[in-house]
PDB file of C-alpha atoms and ligand atoms in Angstrom:
ATOM      1  CA  MET G 743      -0.032   0.025  -0.012  1.00 86.00           C
ATOM      2  CA  GLN G 744       1.136   3.593  -0.721  1.00 93.00           C
ATOM      3  CA  LEU G 745       2.100   5.742   2.242  1.00 93.00           C
ATOM      4  CA  THR G 746      -0.735   8.210   1.512  1.00 92.00           C
ATOM      5  CA  GLY G 747      -3.228   5.345   1.480  1.00 95.00           C
ATOM      6  CA  LEU G 748      -1.806   4.012   4.770  1.00 95.00           C
ATOM      7  CA  LEU G 749      -2.034   7.407   6.437  1.00 96.00           C
ATOM      8  CA  GLU G 750      -5.642   7.652   5.225  1.00 95.00           C
ATOM      9  CA  LYS G 751      -6.674   4.243   6.373  1.00 96.00           C
ATOM     10  CA  MET G 752      -4.959   4.987   9.791  1.00 96.00           C
ATOM     11  CA  LYS G 753      -6.748   8.398   9.959  1.00 96.00           C
ATOM     12  CA  MET G 754      -3.451  10.163  10.335  1.00 96.00           C
ATOM     13  CA  ASP G 755      -4.798  13.395   8.883  1.00 96.00           C
ATOM     14  CA  HIS G 756      -2.438  15.751  10.629  1.00 96.00           C
ATOM     15  CA  LEU G 757       0.602  13.846   9.640  1.00 96.00           C
ATOM     16  CA  SER G 758      -0.773  13.544   6.051  1.00 95.00           C
ATOM     17  CA  TYR G 759      -0.983  17.432   5.779  1.00 95.00           C
ATOM     18  CA  GLN G 760       2.591  17.913   7.072  1.00 96.00           C
ATOM     19  CA  LEU G 761       4.218  14.987   5.639  1.00 94.00           C
ATOM     20  CA  ASP G 762       6.377  16.810   3.045  1.00 94.00           C
ATOM     21  CA  ALA G 763       7.563  19.332   5.692  1.00 95.00           C
ATOM     22  CA  VAL G 764       8.260  16.633   8.216  1.00 95.00           C
ATOM     23  CA  CYS G 765      10.354  14.689   5.675  1.00 94.00           C
ATOM     24  CA  GLU G 766      12.230  17.759   4.561  1.00 95.00           C
ATOM     25  CA  GLN G 767      13.048  18.725   8.110  1.00 93.00           C
ATOM     26  CA  ALA G 768      14.183  15.166   8.954  1.00 93.00           C
ATOM     27  CA  ALA G 769      16.577  15.181   5.879  1.00 93.00           C
ATOM     28  CA  LYS G 770      17.992  18.558   6.898  1.00 95.00           C
ATOM     29  CA  ARG G 771      18.623  17.539  10.404  1.00 94.00           C
ATOM     30  CA  ASP G 772      19.873  14.143   9.390  1.00 93.00           C
ATOM     31  CA  LEU G 773      17.700  12.322  11.852  1.00 93.00           C
ATOM     32  CA  GLY G 774      18.158   8.660  12.871  1.00 94.00           C
ATOM     33  CA  TYR G 775      15.210   6.204  12.333  1.00 95.00           C
ATOM     34  CA  ARG G 776      14.104   6.329  15.900  1.00 96.00           C
ATOM     35  CA  GLU G 777      14.303  10.083  15.971  1.00 95.00           C
ATOM     36  CA  PHE G 778      12.392  10.414  12.653  1.00 96.00           C
ATOM     37  CA  LEU G 779       9.676   8.002  13.961  1.00 96.00           C
ATOM     38  CA  THR G 780       9.339   9.985  17.114  1.00 96.00           C
ATOM     39  CA  GLU G 781       9.024  13.238  15.023  1.00 95.00           C
ATOM     40  CA  VAL G 782       6.446  11.653  12.781  1.00 96.00           C
ATOM     41  CA  LEU G 783       4.219  10.404  15.560  1.00 97.00           C
ATOM     42  CA  GLN G 784       4.651  13.602  17.511  1.00 97.00           C
ATOM     43  CA  THR G 785       3.267  15.527  14.601  1.00 97.00           C
ATOM     44  CA  GLU G 786       0.199  13.414  14.465  1.00 97.00           C
ATOM     45  CA  TRP G 787      -0.288  13.615  18.210  1.00 97.00           C
ATOM     46  CA  ASN G 788       0.190  17.452  18.408  1.00 96.00           C
ATOM     47  CA  GLY G 789      -2.486  17.819  15.768  1.00 96.00           C
ATOM     48  CA  ARG G 790      -4.966  15.548  17.509  1.00 95.00           C
ATOM     49  CA  TYR G 791      -4.231  17.167  20.954  1.00 94.00           C
ATOM     50  CA  GLN G 792      -4.818  20.650  19.529  1.00 94.00           C
ATOM     51  CA  LYS G 793      -7.978  19.535  17.828  1.00 94.00           C
ATOM     52  CA  GLY G 794      -9.216  17.953  21.038  1.00 92.00           C
ATOM     53  CA  VAL G 795      -8.539  21.256  23.059  1.00 93.00           C
ATOM     54  CA  GLU G 796     -10.361  23.376  20.272  1.00 94.00           C
ATOM     55  CA  SER G 797     -13.390  21.088  20.266  1.00 93.00           C
ATOM     56  CA  ARG G 798     -13.690  20.923  24.022  1.00 93.00           C
ATOM     57  CA  LEU G 799     -13.074  24.818  24.117  1.00 96.00           C
ATOM     58  CA  ARG G 800     -16.240  25.251  22.121  1.00 95.00           C
ATOM     59  CA  THR G 801     -18.329  23.455  24.842  1.00 96.00           C
ATOM     60  CA  THR G 802     -16.945  25.529  27.772  1.00 97.00           C
ATOM     61  CA  ARG G 803     -19.057  28.622  27.046  1.00 97.00           C
ATOM     62  CA  PHE G 804     -16.208  30.807  28.029  1.00 98.00           C
ATOM     63  CA  PRO G 805     -17.270  34.456  27.206  1.00 97.00           C
ATOM     64  CA  TRP G 806     -13.590  35.021  26.132  1.00 97.00           C
ATOM     65  CA  VAL G 807     -10.247  33.196  26.657  1.00 97.00           C
ATOM     66  CA  LYS G 808      -7.464  34.508  28.923  1.00 96.00           C
ATOM     67  CA  THR G 809      -4.457  32.522  30.181  1.00 97.00           C
ATOM     68  CA  LEU G 810      -2.394  32.638  33.421  1.00 97.00           C
ATOM     69  CA  GLU G 811       0.532  33.728  31.234  1.00 97.00           C
ATOM     70  CA  GLN G 812      -1.494  36.861  30.246  1.00 97.00           C
ATOM     71  CA  PHE G 813      -2.152  37.759  33.878  1.00 97.00           C
ATOM     72  CA  ASP G 814       0.048  40.730  35.197  1.00 96.00           C
ATOM     73  CA  PHE G 815       0.667  39.449  38.836  1.00 96.00           C
ATOM     74  CA  ALA G 816       2.922  42.621  39.471  1.00 95.00           C
ATOM     75  CA  PHE G 817      -0.332  44.651  39.223  1.00 95.00           C
ATOM     76  CA  GLN G 818      -2.110  42.537  41.682  1.00 95.00           C
ATOM     77  CA  PRO G 819       0.356  41.965  44.620  1.00 95.00           C
ATOM     78  CA  SER G 820      -2.333  40.728  47.060  1.00 95.00           C
ATOM     79  CA  ILE G 821      -2.425  37.444  44.963  1.00 97.00           C
ATOM     80  CA  ASP G 822       0.009  34.876  46.135  1.00 96.00           C
ATOM     81  CA  ARG G 823       1.735  33.488  42.984  1.00 96.00           C
ATOM     82  CA  LYS G 824       2.700  30.369  44.770  1.00 97.00           C
ATOM     83  CA  VAL G 825      -0.968  29.573  45.439  1.00 98.00           C
ATOM     84  CA  ILE G 826      -1.763  30.192  41.728  1.00 98.00           C
ATOM     85  CA  ARG G 827       1.231  28.034  40.584  1.00 97.00           C
ATOM     86  CA  GLU G 828      -0.036  25.266  42.912  1.00 98.00           C
ATOM     87  CA  LEU G 829      -3.696  25.652  41.462  1.00 98.00           C
ATOM     88  CA  ALA G 830      -2.188  25.422  37.995  1.00 98.00           C
ATOM     89  CA  THR G 831      -0.912  21.977  38.674  1.00 98.00           C
ATOM     90  CA  LEU G 832      -4.628  21.006  38.874  1.00 98.00           C
ATOM     91  CA  GLY G 833      -4.348  18.979  42.118  1.00 98.00           C
ATOM     92  CA  PHE G 834      -7.543  20.708  43.008  1.00 98.00           C
ATOM     93  CA  VAL G 835      -9.227  19.076  40.161  1.00 98.00           C
ATOM     94  CA  ASP G 836      -8.084  15.617  41.000  1.00 97.00           C
ATOM     95  CA  ARG G 837      -9.107  16.110  44.650  1.00 98.00           C
ATOM     96  CA  ALA G 838     -12.482  17.794  43.697  1.00 97.00           C
ATOM     97  CA  GLU G 839     -11.724  20.912  45.626  1.00 98.00           C
ATOM     98  CA  ASN G 840     -13.332  24.278  45.089  1.00 98.00           C
ATOM     99  CA  ILE G 841     -11.803  27.683  44.454  1.00 98.00           C
ATOM    100  CA  ILE G 842     -13.397  30.988  45.485  1.00 98.00           C
ATOM    101  CA  ILE G 843     -12.240  34.263  44.032  1.00 98.00           C
ATOM    102  CA  LEU G 844     -13.262  37.329  45.776  1.00 97.00           C
ATOM    103  CA  GLY G 845     -12.737  40.971  44.989  1.00 96.00           C
ATOM    104  CA  PRO G 846     -14.112  44.081  43.739  1.00 95.00           C
ATOM    105  CA  PRO G 847     -14.879  44.679  39.957  1.00 95.00           C
ATOM    106  CA  GLY G 848     -12.086  44.593  37.440  1.00 96.00           C
ATOM    107  CA  VAL G 849      -9.348  42.890  39.603  1.00 97.00           C
ATOM    108  CA  GLY G 850      -9.260  39.841  37.345  1.00 97.00           C
ATOM    109  CA  LYS G 851     -11.493  37.350  39.115  1.00 98.00           C
ATOM    110  CA  THR G 852     -13.067  36.109  35.767  1.00 98.00           C
ATOM    111  CA  HIS G 853      -9.669  36.161  34.049  1.00 98.00           C
ATOM    112  CA  LEU G 854      -8.193  33.887  36.707  1.00 98.00           C
ATOM    113  CA  ALA G 855     -11.205  31.598  36.784  1.00 98.00           C
ATOM    114  CA  ILE G 856     -11.098  31.199  32.972  1.00 98.00           C
ATOM    115  CA  ALA G 857      -7.262  30.809  33.045  1.00 98.00           C
ATOM    116  CA  LEU G 858      -7.442  27.975  35.525  1.00 98.00           C
ATOM    117  CA  GLY G 859     -10.365  26.458  33.488  1.00 98.00           C
ATOM    118  CA  MET G 860      -8.066  26.618  30.498  1.00 98.00           C
ATOM    119  CA  LYS G 861      -5.483  24.674  32.306  1.00 98.00           C
ATOM    120  CA  ALA G 862      -7.974  22.014  33.249  1.00 98.00           C
ATOM    121  CA  LEU G 863      -9.253  21.855  29.637  1.00 97.00           C
ATOM    122  CA  GLU G 864      -5.742  21.476  28.217  1.00 96.00           C
ATOM    123  CA  ALA G 865      -5.273  18.611  30.672  1.00 95.00           C
ATOM    124  CA  GLY G 866      -8.392  16.870  29.174  1.00 94.00           C
ATOM    125  CA  HIS G 867     -10.967  17.835  31.746  1.00 95.00           C
ATOM    126  CA  LYS G 868     -14.584  18.905  30.789  1.00 95.00           C
ATOM    127  CA  VAL G 869     -15.094  22.440  31.893  1.00 98.00           C
ATOM    128  CA  LEU G 870     -18.193  24.563  31.890  1.00 98.00           C
ATOM    129  CA  PHE G 871     -18.593  28.374  32.464  1.00 98.00           C
ATOM    130  CA  MET G 872     -21.844  30.161  33.451  1.00 97.00           C
ATOM    131  CA  THR G 873     -22.795  33.284  35.220  1.00 97.00           C
ATOM    132  CA  LEU G 874     -24.784  32.556  38.351  1.00 96.00           C
ATOM    133  CA  GLU G 875     -27.631  34.446  36.814  1.00 95.00           C
ATOM    134  CA  SER G 876     -27.691  32.094  33.583  1.00 96.00           C
ATOM    135  CA  MET G 877     -27.343  29.115  35.744  1.00 96.00           C
ATOM    136  CA  ILE G 878     -30.265  30.006  38.092  1.00 96.00           C
ATOM    137  CA  THR G 879     -32.348  30.815  35.056  1.00 96.00           C
ATOM    138  CA  ARG G 880     -31.556  27.463  33.639  1.00 96.00           C
ATOM    139  CA  LEU G 881     -32.412  25.600  36.850  1.00 97.00           C
ATOM    140  CA  THR G 882     -35.671  27.588  37.408  1.00 96.00           C
ATOM    141  CA  LYS G 883     -36.735  26.962  33.845  1.00 97.00           C
ATOM    142  CA  ALA G 884     -35.978  23.201  34.287  1.00 97.00           C
ATOM    143  CA  ARG G 885     -38.007  22.961  37.452  1.00 95.00           C
ATOM    144  CA  MET G 886     -41.035  24.631  35.788  1.00 96.00           C
ATOM    145  CA  GLU G 887     -40.636  22.012  33.025  1.00 97.00           C
ATOM    146  CA  ASN G 888     -40.355  19.213  35.518  1.00 96.00           C
ATOM    147  CA  ARG G 889     -36.850  18.210  34.594  1.00 97.00           C
ATOM    148  CA  VAL G 890     -34.775  19.617  37.264  1.00 96.00           C
ATOM    149  CA  GLU G 891     -33.071  16.322  38.012  1.00 96.00           C
ATOM    150  CA  ARG G 892     -31.810  16.050  34.470  1.00 96.00           C
ATOM    151  CA  GLN G 893     -30.444  19.609  34.524  1.00 97.00           C
ATOM    152  CA  LEU G 894     -28.744  19.088  37.911  1.00 97.00           C
ATOM    153  CA  GLN G 895     -27.210  15.991  36.404  1.00 96.00           C
ATOM    154  CA  GLN G 896     -25.898  18.004  33.370  1.00 96.00           C
ATOM    155  CA  LEU G 897     -24.314  20.545  35.718  1.00 97.00           C
ATOM    156  CA  PHE G 898     -22.737  17.787  37.763  1.00 96.00           C
ATOM    157  CA  TYR G 899     -20.918  16.281  34.712  1.00 95.00           C
ATOM    158  CA  PRO G 900     -18.204  18.893  34.183  1.00 97.00           C
ATOM    159  CA  ARG G 901     -15.075  18.292  36.195  1.00 98.00           C
ATOM    160  CA  VAL G 902     -14.749  22.021  36.591  1.00 98.00           C
ATOM    161  CA  LEU G 903     -17.738  24.208  36.824  1.00 98.00           C
ATOM    162  CA  ILE G 904     -17.123  28.061  36.887  1.00 98.00           C
ATOM    163  CA  ILE G 905     -19.914  30.025  38.397  1.00 98.00           C
ATOM    164  CA  ASP G 906     -19.166  33.702  37.649  1.00 98.00           C
ATOM    165  CA  GLU G 907     -20.531  36.735  39.337  1.00 96.00           C
ATOM    166  CA  MET G 908     -22.112  35.598  42.524  1.00 95.00           C
ATOM    167  CA  GLY G 909     -23.507  38.525  44.396  1.00 91.00           C
ATOM    168  CA  TYR G 910     -24.589  40.975  41.665  1.00 89.00           C
ATOM    169  CA  LEU G 911     -28.194  39.846  41.978  1.00 88.00           C
ATOM    170  CA  PRO G 912     -29.898  38.415  45.061  1.00 89.00           C
ATOM    171  CA  MET G 913     -31.583  35.044  44.751  1.00 92.00           C
ATOM    172  CA  SER G 914     -35.033  34.028  46.080  1.00 93.00           C
ATOM    173  CA  ARG G 915     -35.083  31.313  48.620  1.00 91.00           C
ATOM    174  CA  ASP G 916     -36.271  28.799  46.044  1.00 92.00           C
ATOM    175  CA  GLU G 917     -33.424  29.668  43.735  1.00 94.00           C
ATOM    176  CA  ALA G 918     -30.953  29.448  46.533  1.00 94.00           C
ATOM    177  CA  GLY G 919     -32.361  26.008  47.400  1.00 94.00           C
ATOM    178  CA  LEU G 920     -31.705  24.882  43.789  1.00 95.00           C
ATOM    179  CA  PHE G 921     -28.135  26.169  43.950  1.00 95.00           C
ATOM    180  CA  PHE G 922     -27.626  24.332  47.257  1.00 95.00           C
ATOM    181  CA  ARG G 923     -28.842  21.147  45.590  1.00 95.00           C
ATOM    182  CA  LEU G 924     -26.314  21.561  42.787  1.00 96.00           C
ATOM    183  CA  LEU G 925     -23.521  22.137  45.317  1.00 96.00           C
ATOM    184  CA  THR G 926     -24.534  19.185  47.389  1.00 95.00           C
ATOM    185  CA  ARG G 927     -24.269  17.116  44.311  1.00 96.00           C
ATOM    186  CA  ARG G 928     -20.917  18.219  43.270  1.00 97.00           C
ATOM    187  CA  TYR G 929     -19.518  18.224  46.820  1.00 96.00           C
ATOM    188  CA  GLU G 930     -16.347  16.175  47.065  1.00 95.00           C
ATOM    189  CA  LYS G 931     -17.008  14.763  43.541  1.00 97.00           C
ATOM    190  CA  ALA G 932     -16.149  17.697  41.213  1.00 98.00           C
ATOM    191  CA  SER G 933     -14.582  21.111  41.441  1.00 98.00           C
ATOM    192  CA  THR G 934     -16.468  24.383  41.429  1.00 98.00           C
ATOM    193  CA  ILE G 935     -14.842  27.789  40.966  1.00 98.00           C
ATOM    194  CA  ILE G 936     -16.896  30.799  42.104  1.00 98.00           C
ATOM    195  CA  THR G 937     -16.150  34.408  41.679  1.00 98.00           C
ATOM    196  CA  SER G 938     -17.844  37.074  43.792  1.00 97.00           C
ATOM    197  CA  ASN G 939     -17.689  40.701  44.547  1.00 95.00           C
ATOM    198  CA  LYS G 940     -19.140  40.085  47.989  1.00 94.00           C
ATOM    199  CA  SER G 941     -17.274  38.911  51.023  1.00 93.00           C
ATOM    200  CA  PHE G 942     -18.506  35.799  52.788  1.00 92.00           C
ATOM    201  CA  VAL G 943     -20.269  37.767  55.590  1.00 91.00           C
ATOM    202  CA  ASP G 944     -22.565  39.277  52.937  1.00 91.00           C
ATOM    203  CA  TRP G 945     -23.533  35.938  51.352  1.00 90.00           C
ATOM    204  CA  GLY G 946     -26.500  35.685  53.577  1.00 89.00           C
ATOM    205  CA  GLU G 947     -27.999  38.701  51.673  1.00 90.00           C
ATOM    206  CA  ILE G 948     -27.295  36.972  48.389  1.00 92.00           C
ATOM    207  CA  PHE G 949     -29.272  33.792  49.330  1.00 91.00           C
ATOM    208  CA  ASN G 950     -31.906  35.681  51.248  1.00 88.00           C
ATOM    209  CA  ASP G 951     -31.505  33.161  54.048  1.00 89.00           C
ATOM    210  CA  GLN G 952     -28.870  32.977  56.628  1.00 91.00           C
ATOM    211  CA  VAL G 953     -29.208  29.273  57.328  1.00 92.00           C
ATOM    212  CA  LEU G 954     -29.068  28.316  53.713  1.00 92.00           C
ATOM    213  CA  ALA G 955     -26.073  30.630  53.215  1.00 93.00           C
ATOM    214  CA  THR G 956     -24.255  28.881  56.021  1.00 94.00           C
ATOM    215  CA  ALA G 957     -25.070  25.422  54.695  1.00 94.00           C
ATOM    216  CA  ILE G 958     -23.902  26.497  51.186  1.00 94.00           C
ATOM    217  CA  LEU G 959     -20.636  28.081  52.587  1.00 95.00           C
ATOM    218  CA  ASP G 960     -20.136  24.928  54.528  1.00 94.00           C
ATOM    219  CA  ARG G 961     -20.238  22.648  51.400  1.00 92.00           C
ATOM    220  CA  LEU G 962     -18.065  25.192  49.394  1.00 95.00           C
ATOM    221  CA  LEU G 963     -15.421  25.949  51.929  1.00 95.00           C
ATOM    222  CA  HIS G 964     -14.818  22.388  53.256  1.00 94.00           C
ATOM    223  CA  HIS G 965     -12.106  21.792  50.588  1.00 95.00           C
ATOM    224  CA  CYS G 966     -11.365  25.046  49.095  1.00 97.00           C
ATOM    225  CA  THR G 967      -8.899  27.648  48.208  1.00 98.00           C
ATOM    226  CA  THR G 968      -9.988  31.257  48.735  1.00 97.00           C
ATOM    227  CA  LEU G 969      -8.322  33.991  46.794  1.00 97.00           C
ATOM    228  CA  ASN G 970      -9.142  37.364  48.134  1.00 97.00           C
ATOM    229  CA  ILE G 971      -8.051  39.990  45.736  1.00 97.00           C
ATOM    230  CA  LYS G 972      -7.570  43.378  47.320  1.00 94.00           C
ATOM    231  CA  GLY G 973      -6.554  45.829  44.613  1.00 91.00           C
ATOM    232  CA  GLU G 974      -7.245  48.292  41.947  1.00 91.00           C
ATOM    233  CA  SER G 975      -9.431  47.598  38.822  1.00 94.00           C
ATOM    234  CA  TYR G 976      -7.199  46.625  35.793  1.00 93.00           C
ATOM    235  CA  ARG G 977      -9.857  48.300  33.577  1.00 87.00           C
ATOM    236  CA  LEU G 978      -9.436  51.520  35.437  1.00 85.00           C
ATOM    237  CA  LYS G 979      -5.597  51.330  35.029  1.00 81.00           C
ATOM    238  CA  GLU G 980      -6.109  50.833  31.303  1.00 78.00           C
ATOM    239  CA  LYS G 981      -8.524  53.718  30.919  1.00 78.00           C
ATOM    240  CA  ARG G 982      -6.006  55.906  33.085  1.00 77.00           C
ATOM    241  CA  LYS G 983      -3.200  54.877  30.797  1.00 76.00           C
ATOM    242  CA  ALA G 984      -5.233  55.947  27.844  1.00 76.00           C
ATOM    243  CA  GLY G 985      -5.788  59.351  29.499  1.00 74.00           C
ATOM    244  CA  ILE G 986      -9.552  58.838  29.934  1.00 68.00           C
ATOM    245  CA  LEU G 987      -9.271  59.146  33.786  1.00 65.00           C
ATOM    246  CA  GLY G 988      -7.132  61.695  35.489  1.00 58.00           C
ATOM    247  CA  THR G 989      -6.444  61.019  38.964  1.00 53.00           C
ATOM    248  CA  THR G 990      -5.512  57.747  40.798  1.00 51.00           C
ATOM    249  CA  PRO G 991      -8.506  56.472  42.780  1.00 49.00           C
ATOM    250  CA  LYS G 992      -7.886  55.081  46.195  1.00 48.00           C
ATOM    251  CA  THR G 993      -7.534  51.228  46.423  1.00 47.00           C
ATOM    252  CA  VAL G 994     -11.073  49.846  46.599  1.00 45.00           C
ATOM    253  CA  ASP G 995     -11.768  47.228  49.154  1.00 49.00           C
ATOM    254  CA  ILE G 996     -14.317  44.283  48.610  1.00 50.00           C
ATOM    255  CA  LYS G 997     -16.991  45.970  50.619  1.00 45.00           C
ATOM    256  CA  ASP G 998     -17.107  48.940  48.356  1.00 41.00           C
ATOM    257  CA  GLU G 999     -20.125  48.795  46.151  1.00 40.00           C
ATOM    258  CA  THR G1000     -18.899  49.808  42.708  1.00 41.00           C
ATOM    259  CA  ASN G1001     -21.251  49.357  39.705  1.00 43.00           C
ATOM    260  CA  GLU G1002     -18.566  49.270  37.074  1.00 42.00           C
ATOM    261  CA  ASP G1003     -19.470  45.694  35.957  1.00 43.00           C
ATOM    262  CA  MET G1004     -23.195  46.165  35.748  1.00 36.00           C
TER     263      MET G1004
HETATM  264  P1  ADP A1117     -13.394  40.893  37.280  1.00 62.82           P
HETATM  265  O1  ADP A1117     -14.000  39.546  36.908  1.00 62.82           O
HETATM  266  O2  ADP A1117     -12.753  40.895  38.660  1.00 62.82           O
HETATM  267  O3  ADP A1117     -14.469  41.984  37.252  1.00 62.82           O
HETATM  268  P2  ADP A1117     -11.961  40.524  34.895  1.00 62.82           P
HETATM  269  O4  ADP A1117     -11.297  39.269  35.074  1.00 62.82           O
HETATM  270  O5  ADP A1117     -13.194  40.610  33.975  1.00 62.82           O
HETATM  271  O6  ADP A1117     -12.331  41.232  36.249  1.00 62.82           O
HETATM  272  O7  ADP A1117     -10.957  41.614  34.397  1.00 62.82           O
HETATM  273  C1  ADP A1117     -11.159  42.779  33.627  1.00 62.82           C
HETATM  274  C2  ADP A1117     -10.283  42.915  32.373  1.00 62.82           C
HETATM  275  O8  ADP A1117      -9.015  43.207  32.823  1.00 62.82           O
HETATM  276  C3  ADP A1117     -10.232  41.584  31.656  1.00 62.82           C
HETATM  277  O9  ADP A1117      -9.949  41.923  30.199  1.00 62.82           O
HETATM  278  C4  ADP A1117      -8.957  40.902  32.158  1.00 62.82           C
HETATM  279  O10 ADP A1117      -8.321  40.132  31.319  1.00 62.82           O
HETATM  280  C5  ADP A1117      -8.111  42.129  32.507  1.00 62.82           C
HETATM  281  N1  ADP A1117      -7.278  42.002  33.676  1.00 62.82           N
HETATM  282  C6  ADP A1117      -7.664  42.065  34.985  1.00 62.82           C
HETATM  283  N2  ADP A1117      -6.648  41.933  35.825  1.00 62.82           N
HETATM  284  C7  ADP A1117      -5.495  41.732  35.029  1.00 62.82           C
HETATM  285  C8  ADP A1117      -4.085  41.485  35.309  1.00 62.82           C
HETATM  286  N3  ADP A1117      -3.665  41.527  36.592  1.00 62.82           N
HETATM  287  N4  ADP A1117      -3.318  41.340  34.287  1.00 62.82           N
HETATM  288  C9  ADP A1117      -3.708  41.348  33.078  1.00 62.82           C
HETATM  289  N5  ADP A1117      -5.095  41.540  32.691  1.00 62.82           N
HETATM  290  C10 ADP A1117      -5.979  41.785  33.712  1.00 62.82           C
HETATM  291 MG1   MG A1118     -15.915  39.196  36.247  1.00 62.82          MG
END
């Protein structure tokens, strides 16, 4: 059988496309048989890996993609880089632990959540991103249509579930109850990353029920890394750099109610 036929039968599409270049390179570098074989298989593997990442990326619902490498840690000194480095090794996914990222608007909560989600995705895990609002809408709709179990099961499936923007809108008790059911299901089985502009003491307000808030925090915090970002908005920094804002605002704390994101 011809080489191209073999590659086709073995579904080695990526190698097929790059065959001439790979052979040319191998000749130039005077590779041995083993090295050449490694190079050839690596080409196919790289292509398959990249395709896998891209197809999984489409199912994550990330609003945009940012990486840890794109995060300017010097700008946000309250973030311990060691903790981020440790999280990036994805031990938290294997141990089904949670991450809670707190801080005022613009400090990079969503950026970090997506960047850690990207790491998990690249390692082959299923990742799903949702704002709290859209998740609650889904669950409520599912309950009205008598299929809440199925919806909860769908949200249980991702190894990493990112729930963004907890705290912008308060929840009714019923909604908080649905959220609690989801967390109970994922507890110690799969990781959840939550971002919030509210500190834990204010979570009672979000859930409209102090007892439920305590139960939710209990599930979330049992195995959890909390990042409390105390710093300035990166968006404001960029605007200032562009000359849109004049003076340097004081550093905002998490309790400050800023509506920049709304
Ligand atoms: P938050 O979710 O805390 O409101 P975002 O993560 O949406 O903030 O960040 C706002 C914008 O600023 C995004 O485009 C993000 O990529 C960028 N950003 C925030 N912090 C940093 C940082 N330290 N380095 C690089 N970009 C950042
Ligand atoms: Mg955000």
